[in-house]
Amino acid sequence: MTLAFDIYGTLINTSGVFDSIQKLIGEKAEGFNQLWRTKQLEYSFRRAAMNNYVDFSVCTKQALEYACLFYKVDLEEHQKTALMEEYKVLPAFDDVKKNLERLRSEGHQLYAFSNGSKEAIKGLLINAGLVDHFDGMISVEEKQVFKPSPTVYQYVLEVTSSVKESTYLISSNPFDVLGAKAFGLQSIWVQRSKESILDPWEYQPNRIISTLSDLTFTK
């Protein structure tokens, strides 16, 4: 099998910056952090629809600025810069490394696939000690459009020399899982939180799991 893993929120914990936010703004931190992530994705969707690609870090920075405006938090520029820098070294979830090792040992092809730039992907994976567990890294920057555009899922097939029937997109992000499925890939939703809801669309993932330990394939 060819397994394309989403990075942000699936392998890498985007809440890893929460402690720093809490130190800066206190009780508003949880809502602030959630809004930052929500707006980051919304901005990528908008830019895809507008055919106005920018590096994903621009979406991240502008989403941070929005969260500050929404919560009326007056962060200094050096504080915003520090949060953006921390975003480059977010930690992996606890179940990631051992299960990537297991899946690789079982003979599957593993690829990191992200809205982030290839440089950002590589930096995150190196910091988390995961970079050597992948056969390659796939960034949407090569196609200048964000997920869930079908263009980027087609690009996965081109890079991996795979076919739809044996190529799985593994992601914690419902839009990504359903986008891949709509294109014709196989997909698996990693429900990282019990509060997460899968959109009730006509497209649904092949499987739903709560941890990568449940990611198994019959031979």
CSV table of C-alpha atoms in Angstrom, one decimal:
chain,number,residue,atom,x,y,z
A,1,MET,CA,0.0,0.0,0.0
A,2,THR,CA,1.0,3.6,-0.5
A,3,LEU,CA,0.1,5.6,2.6
A,4,ALA,CA,0.1,9.4,2.4
A,5,PHE,CA,0.0,11.0,5.8
A,6,ASP,CA,-1.3,14.5,6.5
A,7,ILE,CA,1.1,16.3,8.8
A,8,TYR,CA,-0.6,19.1,10.8
A,9,GLY,CA,-3.1,17.7,13.3
A,10,THR,CA,-2.5,14.1,12.2
A,11,LEU,CA,1.1,13.4,12.9
A,12,ILE,CA,2.1,16.7,14.4
A,13,ASN,CA,0.1,18.2,17.3
A,14,THR,CA,-0.9,21.7,16.4
A,15,SER,CA,-1.9,22.3,20.0
A,16,GLY,CA,1.8,22.0,21.0
A,17,VAL,CA,2.0,25.8,21.1
A,18,PHE,CA,-0.9,26.0,23.6
A,19,ASP,CA,1.4,26.4,26.7
A,20,SER,CA,3.1,29.4,25.2
A,21,ILE,CA,-0.2,31.0,24.3
A,22,GLN,CA,-1.5,30.4,27.8
A,23,LYS,CA,1.5,32.1,29.3
A,24,LEU,CA,0.8,35.1,27.1
A,25,ILE,CA,-2.9,35.5,27.4
A,26,GLY,CA,-4.1,33.3,30.2
A,27,GLU,CA,-7.7,32.0,30.3
A,28,LYS,CA,-8.4,33.0,26.6
A,29,ALA,CA,-5.8,30.6,25.4
A,30,GLU,CA,-8.0,27.6,24.6
A,31,GLY,CA,-10.4,29.5,22.4
A,32,PHE,CA,-7.6,31.6,20.9
A,33,ASN,CA,-5.7,28.4,19.9
A,34,GLN,CA,-8.7,26.8,18.3
A,35,LEU,CA,-9.6,29.9,16.4
A,36,TRP,CA,-6.1,30.3,15.1
A,37,ARG,CA,-6.2,26.7,13.7
A,38,THR,CA,-9.7,27.2,12.3
A,39,LYS,CA,-8.8,30.4,10.5
A,40,GLN,CA,-5.6,29.0,9.2
A,41,LEU,CA,-7.5,26.3,7.3
A,42,GLU,CA,-10.3,28.7,6.3
A,43,TYR,CA,-7.7,31.0,4.7
A,44,SER,CA,-6.2,28.2,2.8
A,45,PHE,CA,-9.7,27.2,1.5
A,46,ARG,CA,-10.4,30.8,0.4
A,47,ARG,CA,-7.1,31.1,-1.4
A,48,ALA,CA,-7.6,27.9,-3.2
A,49,ALA,CA,-11.1,29.1,-4.4
A,50,MET,CA,-9.5,32.5,-5.3
A,51,ASN,CA,-6.6,30.8,-7.2
A,52,ASN,CA,-4.4,33.0,-5.0
A,53,TYR,CA,-1.7,30.6,-3.6
A,54,VAL,CA,0.7,31.7,-0.9
A,55,ASP,CA,3.0,29.8,1.4
A,56,PHE,CA,1.0,28.1,4.1
A,57,SER,CA,2.9,30.1,6.7
A,58,VAL,CA,1.2,33.2,5.4
A,59,CYS,CA,-2.2,31.6,6.2
A,60,THR,CA,-0.8,30.7,9.6
A,61,LYS,CA,0.4,34.3,10.3
A,62,GLN,CA,-2.8,36.0,9.1
A,63,ALA,CA,-4.9,33.6,11.1
A,64,LEU,CA,-2.8,34.5,14.2
A,65,GLU,CA,-3.5,38.2,13.5
A,66,TYR,CA,-7.2,37.5,13.2
A,67,ALA,CA,-7.2,35.6,16.5
A,68,CYS,CA,-5.6,38.6,18.2
A,69,LEU,CA,-8.2,40.9,16.8
A,70,PHE,CA,-11.1,38.6,17.7
A,71,TYR,CA,-9.9,38.2,21.3
A,72,LYS,CA,-8.6,41.8,21.6
A,73,VAL,CA,-5.2,40.5,22.5
A,74,ASP,CA,-2.5,43.0,21.8
A,75,LEU,CA,0.6,40.8,21.3
A,76,GLU,CA,3.8,42.5,20.5
A,77,GLU,CA,5.5,41.7,17.2
A,78,HIS,CA,8.3,39.7,18.8
A,79,GLN,CA,5.7,37.6,20.7
A,80,LYS,CA,3.9,36.8,17.4
A,81,THR,CA,7.2,35.9,15.8
A,82,ALA,CA,8.0,33.6,18.7
A,83,LEU,CA,4.7,31.8,18.3
A,84,MET,CA,5.3,31.4,14.5
A,85,GLU,CA,8.8,30.0,15.2
A,86,GLU,CA,7.3,27.5,17.7
A,87,TYR,CA,4.9,26.4,15.0
A,88,LYS,CA,8.0,25.1,13.1
A,89,VAL,CA,9.0,22.7,15.9
A,90,LEU,CA,5.6,21.4,17.0
A,91,PRO,CA,5.7,17.9,18.7
A,92,ALA,CA,4.5,14.6,17.2
A,93,PHE,CA,1.6,12.7,18.8
A,94,ASP,CA,2.7,9.9,21.1
A,95,ASP,CA,1.4,7.1,18.8
A,96,VAL,CA,3.2,8.3,15.6
A,97,LYS,CA,6.8,7.1,15.7
A,98,LYS,CA,6.3,3.5,16.7
A,99,ASN,CA,3.5,3.0,14.2
A,100,LEU,CA,5.3,4.6,11.3
A,101,GLU,CA,8.1,2.1,12.1
A,102,ARG,CA,5.6,-0.7,12.2
A,103,LEU,CA,4.0,0.2,8.9
A,104,ARG,CA,7.3,0.6,7.2
A,105,SER,CA,8.4,-2.8,8.4
A,106,GLU,CA,5.3,-4.3,6.9
A,107,GLY,CA,6.3,-3.1,3.5
A,108,HIS,CA,4.1,-0.1,2.9
A,109,GLN,CA,5.3,3.1,1.2
A,110,LEU,CA,5.0,6.0,3.5
A,111,TYR,CA,4.8,9.7,2.4
A,112,ALA,CA,4.4,12.9,4.3
A,113,PHE,CA,1.8,15.0,2.5
A,114,SER,CA,1.0,18.5,3.5
A,115,ASN,CA,-0.3,22.0,2.8
A,116,GLY,CA,3.0,23.2,4.3
A,117,SER,CA,6.0,23.9,2.2
A,118,LYS,CA,8.6,21.1,1.7
A,119,GLU,CA,11.0,23.1,3.9
A,120,ALA,CA,8.4,23.3,6.7
A,121,ILE,CA,7.5,19.6,6.4
A,122,LYS,CA,11.2,18.6,6.6
A,123,GLY,CA,11.8,20.9,9.6
A,124,LEU,CA,8.9,19.4,11.5
A,125,LEU,CA,9.8,15.8,10.8
A,126,ILE,CA,13.4,16.3,11.6
A,127,ASN,CA,12.5,18.0,14.9
A,128,ALA,CA,10.1,15.1,15.8
A,129,GLY,CA,12.6,12.5,14.8
A,130,LEU,CA,10.4,11.1,12.0
A,131,VAL,CA,12.1,12.2,8.8
A,132,ASP,CA,13.8,8.8,8.2
A,133,HIS,CA,10.5,6.9,8.4
A,134,PHE,CA,9.2,8.3,5.1
A,135,ASP,CA,9.9,7.4,1.5
A,136,GLY,CA,9.3,11.0,0.5
A,137,MET,CA,7.7,14.3,1.2
A,138,ILE,CA,4.9,15.8,-0.9
A,139,SER,CA,4.0,19.5,-0.6
A,140,VAL,CA,1.2,21.3,-2.3
A,141,GLU,CA,3.6,24.1,-3.1
A,142,GLU,CA,4.6,22.2,-6.2
A,143,LYS,CA,1.1,22.7,-7.6
A,144,GLN,CA,0.4,26.1,-6.0
A,145,VAL,CA,-3.0,25.1,-4.7
A,146,PHE,CA,-4.1,23.8,-1.3
A,147,LYS,CA,-6.0,20.7,-0.2
A,148,PRO,CA,-8.7,19.6,-0.9
A,149,SER,CA,-8.2,20.5,-4.6
A,150,PRO,CA,-8.2,17.3,-6.7
A,151,THR,CA,-5.0,18.6,-8.3
A,152,VAL,CA,-3.0,17.8,-5.2
A,153,TYR,CA,-4.4,14.3,-4.8
A,154,GLN,CA,-3.6,13.6,-8.4
A,155,TYR,CA,-0.1,14.8,-7.7
A,156,VAL,CA,0.2,12.2,-4.9
A,157,LEU,CA,-0.4,9.5,-7.5
A,158,GLU,CA,2.2,11.0,-9.8
A,159,VAL,CA,4.9,11.3,-7.2
A,160,THR,CA,4.3,7.8,-5.7
A,161,SER,CA,3.7,6.0,-9.0
A,162,SER,CA,0.6,4.6,-7.4
A,163,VAL,CA,-3.0,3.9,-8.3
A,164,LYS,CA,-6.1,5.1,-6.6
A,165,GLU,CA,-7.2,1.6,-5.4
A,166,SER,CA,-4.1,1.1,-3.3
A,167,THR,CA,-3.3,4.6,-2.2
A,168,TYR,CA,-4.6,5.8,1.2
A,169,LEU,CA,-4.8,9.3,2.5
A,170,ILE,CA,-4.6,9.2,6.4
A,171,SER,CA,-5.7,12.4,8.0
A,172,SER,CA,-7.4,13.8,11.1
A,173,ASN,CA,-8.9,16.6,9.1
A,174,PRO,CA,-12.3,15.8,7.7
A,175,PHE,CA,-12.0,18.1,4.7
A,176,ASP,CA,-8.8,16.3,3.7
A,177,VAL,CA,-10.3,12.8,4.1
A,178,LEU,CA,-13.4,13.6,2.2
A,179,GLY,CA,-11.5,15.5,-0.5
A,180,ALA,CA,-9.3,12.5,-1.1
A,181,LYS,CA,-12.3,10.2,-1.2
A,182,ALA,CA,-14.2,12.5,-3.6
A,183,PHE,CA,-11.1,12.3,-5.9
A,184,GLY,CA,-11.1,8.5,-5.7
A,185,LEU,CA,-8.3,7.7,-3.3
A,186,GLN,CA,-8.9,5.5,-0.3
A,187,SER,CA,-9.0,7.4,3.0
A,188,ILE,CA,-8.9,6.9,6.7
A,189,TRP,CA,-10.0,9.4,9.3
A,190,VAL,CA,-8.0,9.6,12.5
A,191,GLN,CA,-10.4,10.9,15.0
A,192,ARG,CA,-7.9,12.6,17.4
A,193,SER,CA,-10.7,14.0,19.6
A,194,LYS,CA,-14.0,12.5,20.6
A,195,GLU,CA,-15.5,15.9,20.0
A,196,SER,CA,-14.4,15.9,16.4
A,197,ILE,CA,-17.3,15.5,13.9
A,198,LEU,CA,-17.1,14.1,10.4
A,199,ASP,CA,-19.1,16.0,7.9
A,200,PRO,CA,-22.2,14.1,6.8
A,201,TRP,CA,-21.4,14.3,3.1
A,202,GLU,CA,-22.1,11.7,0.4
A,203,TYR,CA,-18.4,10.8,0.6
A,204,GLN,CA,-17.1,8.9,3.7
A,205,PRO,CA,-13.7,7.5,4.6
A,206,ASN,CA,-13.0,3.8,4.3
A,207,ARG,CA,-12.3,3.6,8.0
A,208,ILE,CA,-12.4,5.6,11.1
A,209,ILE,CA,-9.7,5.1,13.8
A,210,SER,CA,-8.8,6.9,17.0
A,211,THR,CA,-5.1,6.0,17.1
A,212,LEU,CA,-2.5,5.0,14.5
A,213,SER,CA,-2.2,1.7,16.4
A,214,ASP,CA,-5.5,0.8,14.7
A,215,LEU,CA,-4.1,1.5,11.3
A,216,THR,CA,-3.7,-2.1,10.0
A,217,PHE,CA,-4.1,-3.7,6.6
A,218,THR,CA,-4.9,-7.3,5.7
A,219,LYS,CA,-2.7,-9.0,3.2
